[in-house]
Short mmCIF file of C-alpha atoms in Angstrom, two decimals:
data_model
loop_
_atom_site.label_atom_id
_atom_site.label_comp_id
_atom_site.label_asym_id
_atom_site.label_seq_id
_atom_site.Cartn_x
_atom_site.Cartn_y
_atom_site.Cartn_z
CA MET A 340 -37.34 -20.68 -30.06
CA THR A 341 -34.81 -19.10 -27.69
CA ARG A 342 -34.63 -20.86 -24.35
CA PRO A 343 -35.50 -18.68 -21.35
CA PRO A 344 -32.62 -17.87 -19.01
CA PRO A 345 -32.31 -19.75 -15.72
CA ASP A 346 -34.50 -18.43 -12.91
CA GLY A 347 -31.53 -16.79 -11.21
CA LEU A 348 -30.81 -14.69 -14.31
CA VAL A 349 -34.33 -13.36 -14.94
CA PRO A 350 -34.33 -9.65 -14.01
CA THR A 351 -36.59 -8.67 -11.13
CA ALA A 352 -37.54 -5.40 -9.46
CA LEU A 353 -35.43 -6.30 -6.40
CA ASP A 354 -32.14 -7.15 -8.12
CA GLN A 355 -30.39 -3.83 -7.47
CA ARG A 356 -31.47 -3.75 -3.82
CA ILE A 357 -30.30 -7.33 -3.31
CA GLU A 358 -26.91 -6.68 -4.92
CA ALA A 359 -26.45 -3.55 -2.82
CA ALA A 360 -27.34 -5.42 0.38
CA VAL A 361 -25.20 -8.52 -0.15
CA GLY A 362 -22.31 -6.76 -1.89
CA TYR A 363 -22.14 -8.91 -5.04
CA GLY A 364 -24.21 -9.95 -8.03
CA ILE A 365 -27.31 -12.11 -8.29
CA GLU A 366 -25.49 -14.89 -10.15
CA GLU A 367 -22.85 -15.09 -7.44
CA LEU A 368 -25.56 -15.20 -4.77
CA HIS A 369 -27.04 -18.29 -6.38
CA ARG A 370 -23.60 -19.88 -6.84
CA HIS A 371 -22.94 -19.44 -3.14
CA ARG A 372 -26.35 -20.93 -2.35
CA HIS A 373 -25.64 -23.95 -4.54
CA SER A 374 -22.27 -24.44 -2.84
CA GLY A 375 -23.79 -24.22 0.67
CA LEU A 376 -21.78 -21.12 1.62
CA LEU A 377 -24.61 -18.86 2.80
CA ASP A 378 -25.89 -18.31 6.31
CA VAL A 379 -29.60 -18.74 6.99
CA PRO A 380 -30.74 -15.16 6.15
CA HIS A 381 -28.81 -15.06 2.87
CA ALA A 382 -29.87 -18.58 1.90
CA THR A 383 -33.50 -17.63 2.60
CA LEU A 384 -33.08 -14.55 0.40
CA ALA A 385 -31.52 -16.59 -2.42
CA ASP A 386 -34.40 -19.08 -2.35
CA ALA A 387 -36.98 -16.29 -2.29
CA HIS A 388 -35.28 -14.55 -5.20
CA ARG A 389 -35.24 -17.74 -7.26
CA GLU A 390 -39.00 -18.14 -6.75
CA LEU A 391 -39.53 -14.46 -7.61
CA ALA A 392 -37.47 -14.82 -10.79
CA ALA A 393 -39.46 -17.89 -11.82
CA ALA A 394 -42.70 -15.96 -11.28
CA GLU A 395 -41.31 -13.03 -13.28
CA ARG A 396 -40.46 -15.44 -16.09
CA ASP A 397 -44.07 -16.65 -16.15
CA VAL A 398 -45.33 -13.05 -16.37
CA THR A 399 -43.01 -12.43 -19.31
CA PHE A 400 -44.22 -15.61 -21.03
CA HIS A 401 -47.92 -14.77 -20.73
CA ARG A 402 -47.35 -11.13 -21.76
CA ALA A 403 -45.48 -12.28 -24.87
CA ARG A 404 -48.30 -14.72 -25.67
CA LEU A 405 -50.87 -11.95 -25.37
CA ALA A 406 -48.76 -9.74 -27.63
CA ARG A 407 -48.67 -12.46 -30.29
CA LEU A 408 -52.44 -12.80 -30.17
CA ALA A 409 -52.86 -9.05 -30.65
CA ALA A 410 -50.19 -8.73 -33.35
CA GLY A 411 -52.69 -8.86 -36.23
CA GLU A 412 -51.60 -12.21 -37.63
CA LEU A 413 -54.80 -14.05 -36.66
CA PRO A 414 -58.31 -13.46 -37.99
CA VAL A 415 -60.49 -11.32 -35.75
CA ASP A 416 -63.25 -13.67 -34.69
CA GLN A 417 -64.78 -15.20 -31.57
CA ALA A 418 -61.96 -17.72 -31.28
CA LEU A 419 -59.45 -14.87 -31.10
CA PHE A 420 -61.54 -13.03 -28.49
CA ALA A 421 -61.72 -16.20 -26.38
CA SER A 422 -57.96 -16.73 -26.67
CA ILE A 423 -57.28 -13.12 -25.65
CA ASP A 424 -59.60 -13.45 -22.65
CA ARG A 425 -57.77 -16.59 -21.53
CA ALA A 426 -54.40 -14.96 -22.05
CA LEU A 427 -55.47 -11.91 -20.03
CA GLY A 428 -56.68 -14.12 -17.21
CA GLN A 429 -53.44 -16.11 -17.19
CA LEU A 430 -51.36 -12.92 -17.25
CA ALA A 431 -53.33 -11.47 -14.35
CA GLN A 432 -52.91 -14.67 -12.36
CA ALA A 433 -49.16 -14.76 -13.10
CA ALA A 434 -48.85 -11.12 -12.01
CA ASP A 435 -50.63 -11.89 -8.72
CA VAL A 436 -48.21 -14.75 -8.06
CA ARG A 437 -45.26 -12.51 -8.98
CA ASN A 438 -46.45 -9.79 -6.62
CA ALA A 439 -46.76 -12.29 -3.77
CA LYS A 440 -43.28 -13.69 -4.43
CA GLN A 441 -41.88 -10.17 -4.60
CA ALA A 442 -43.37 -9.36 -1.20
CA THR A 443 -41.83 -12.55 0.23
CA ALA A 444 -38.41 -11.72 -1.25
CA ALA A 445 -38.60 -8.16 0.07
CA GLN A 446 -39.40 -9.53 3.52
CA ALA A 447 -36.35 -11.82 3.33
CA LEU A 448 -34.21 -8.90 2.16
CA TRP A 449 -35.23 -6.51 4.91
CA PRO A 450 -33.20 -8.02 7.81
CA ILE A 451 -30.08 -8.09 5.62
CA GLU A 452 -30.51 -4.46 4.61
CA THR A 453 -31.05 -3.36 8.20
CA ALA A 454 -28.43 -5.57 9.87
CA ALA A 455 -25.39 -3.99 11.43
CA PRO A 456 -22.35 -4.11 9.13
CA ARG A 457 -20.47 -7.35 9.57
CA LYS A 458 -16.84 -7.38 10.62
CA ALA A 459 -14.64 -7.30 7.54
CA PRO A 460 -13.52 -10.84 6.70
CA PRO A 461 -9.78 -11.55 6.78
CA HIS A 462 -7.64 -11.68 3.67
CA LEU A 463 -7.27 -15.32 2.73
CA ALA A 464 -4.43 -17.06 0.98
CA THR A 465 -5.43 -19.09 -2.06
CA LYS A 466 -4.74 -22.37 -0.25
CA ASP A 467 -7.01 -21.31 2.62
CA VAL A 468 -9.81 -20.45 0.19
CA ALA A 469 -9.45 -23.93 -1.34
CA ALA A 470 -9.50 -25.50 2.13
CA LEU A 471 -12.64 -23.62 3.17
CA LEU A 472 -14.41 -24.53 -0.05
CA ALA A 473 -13.54 -28.19 0.51
CA ILE A 474 -14.70 -28.07 4.13
CA ALA A 475 -18.00 -26.55 2.98
CA GLN A 476 -18.64 -29.75 1.04
CA GLY A 477 -17.94 -32.00 4.02
CA ALA A 478 -14.78 -32.73 6.02
CA LYS A 479 -13.63 -34.76 9.02
CA LEU A 480 -10.51 -34.76 11.14
CA HIS A 481 -9.15 -38.31 11.61
CA GLU A 482 -6.44 -39.81 13.78
CA HIS A 483 -4.54 -42.76 12.35
CA LEU A 484 -4.89 -45.76 14.64
CA VAL A 485 -1.25 -46.78 14.26
CA THR A 486 0.74 -43.59 13.70
CA HIS A 487 -1.67 -41.30 15.63
CA ARG A 488 -1.12 -38.66 12.97
CA LEU A 489 -4.00 -36.23 12.47
CA ALA A 490 -5.30 -35.49 8.98
CA VAL A 491 -8.37 -33.86 7.45
CA ALA A 492 -10.33 -35.88 4.92
CA THR A 493 -12.67 -34.00 2.58
CA SER A 494 -15.25 -35.18 0.07
CA THR A 495 -13.39 -33.29 -2.68
CA ARG A 496 -10.04 -34.90 -1.73
CA THR A 497 -8.48 -31.51 -1.13
CA ARG A 498 -5.45 -31.97 1.13
CA ILE A 499 -5.69 -30.01 4.39
CA SER A 500 -2.88 -30.40 6.91
CA TYR A 501 -3.57 -30.38 10.63
CA PRO A 502 -1.51 -27.17 11.16
CA GLN A 503 -3.59 -25.48 8.45
CA LEU A 504 -6.77 -26.63 10.17
CA GLN A 505 -5.49 -25.23 13.47
CA ARG A 506 -4.77 -21.89 11.79
CA LEU A 507 -8.27 -21.77 10.30
CA GLU A 508 -9.70 -22.59 13.72
CA ALA A 509 -7.64 -19.84 15.35
CA MET A 510 -9.01 -17.37 12.80
CA GLY A 511 -12.55 -18.43 13.73
CA LEU A 512 -13.27 -19.70 10.22
CA VAL A 513 -13.99 -23.35 11.03
CA VAL A 514 -15.11 -25.38 14.01
CA ARG A 515 -14.79 -29.04 14.97
CA ASP A 516 -17.49 -31.18 16.55
CA THR A 517 -15.46 -32.50 19.48
CA THR A 518 -18.32 -34.69 20.68
CA HIS A 519 -17.02 -37.24 18.15
CA PRO A 520 -13.71 -39.02 18.75
CA VAL A 521 -10.97 -38.28 16.25
CA GLN A 522 -10.51 -42.00 15.68
CA ALA A 523 -14.01 -42.10 14.20
CA GLY A 524 -13.70 -38.68 12.59
CA GLN A 525 -14.56 -35.25 13.97
CA PRO A 526 -16.81 -33.29 11.57
CA VAL A 527 -15.35 -29.93 10.55
CA ALA A 528 -17.67 -27.14 9.43
CA LEU A 529 -17.52 -23.50 8.44
CA THR A 530 -18.47 -20.87 11.00
CA ASP A 531 -20.52 -17.83 10.06
CA ILE A 532 -17.22 -15.92 9.85
CA GLY A 533 -15.89 -18.58 7.48
CA ARG A 534 -18.93 -18.31 5.24
CA ALA A 535 -18.64 -14.52 5.26
CA ALA A 536 -14.97 -14.77 4.32
CA LEU A 537 -15.85 -16.89 1.29
CA THR A 538 -18.86 -14.91 0.13
CA ALA A 539 -17.62 -11.37 0.76
CA PRO A 540 -16.70 -9.24 -2.28
CA ARG A 541 -12.95 -9.43 -2.86
CA ARG A 542 -10.58 -6.85 -4.26
CA SER A 543 -6.85 -6.90 -4.79
CA GLY A 544 -5.02 -7.53 -1.55
CA PRO A 545 -1.61 -8.42 -0.15
CA PRO A 546 0.57 -10.96 -1.95
CA GLY A 547 -0.69 -14.49 -1.51
CA THR A 548 -4.34 -13.51 -1.36
CA THR A 549 -6.97 -14.22 -3.95
CA PRO A 550 -8.67 -11.16 -5.56
CA ALA A 551 -11.86 -12.95 -6.59
CA LEU A 552 -13.72 -16.05 -5.53
CA HIS A 553 -15.69 -18.22 -7.89
CA PRO A 554 -16.66 -21.46 -6.10
CA PRO A 555 -16.51 -24.44 -8.45
CA ALA A 556 -19.59 -26.49 -9.16
CA PHE A 557 -19.48 -29.47 -6.81
CA PRO A 558 -19.04 -32.35 -6.91
CA ALA A 559 -15.89 -31.93 -8.98
CA VAL A 560 -13.66 -34.62 -7.56
CA SER A 561 -11.83 -35.20 -10.83
CA ARG A 562 -10.46 -31.64 -10.79
CA THR A 563 -8.67 -32.16 -7.47
CA ARG A 564 -7.03 -35.48 -8.28
CA ARG A 565 -3.38 -35.59 -9.11
#
């Protein structure tokens, strides 16, 4: 038997509206959600869509089961009638759940569709994209106790220099929690502008920029080791 596709790939009635509102495909929306790159409204939409897709999958399953019962392969008797009644009831229940999930997803989509257009994100160099992706997974700025040199440590072991961090800060892409001392480590996080820069649709740009962004599946520490 063919395995059903993941929830995020099951077609739903809202897919085209969602893609038009966010500016990229459903699969990419769920990749961004998995990587922690979405702001609250988009993350809420991604979660609602996943639940809607799961409910749509259940509707498809029960409809296919009903079709098999009515395909003429089974003897027409009371047992068949009872099985068809159960299948109809299960299909109706699955459709009710699907309709409720669709309403919830539409409610999550509405503020994104009606929001004012966001400021276009800046073109990012490939190394800045890598830095932002690493920071999204957890990063801290540390000061060496002896040399007093500043360095950014990330959970993916991506190397981020202090001047690069300052440039990302100046662009409004990241922010430091200065309530922590640098000796203990100041947490560094993406701003909403930083998340938008990573998740915005990308086309060809000036030299040194990246035309498309496909966040890797984390954790992937082994890929960043040298």
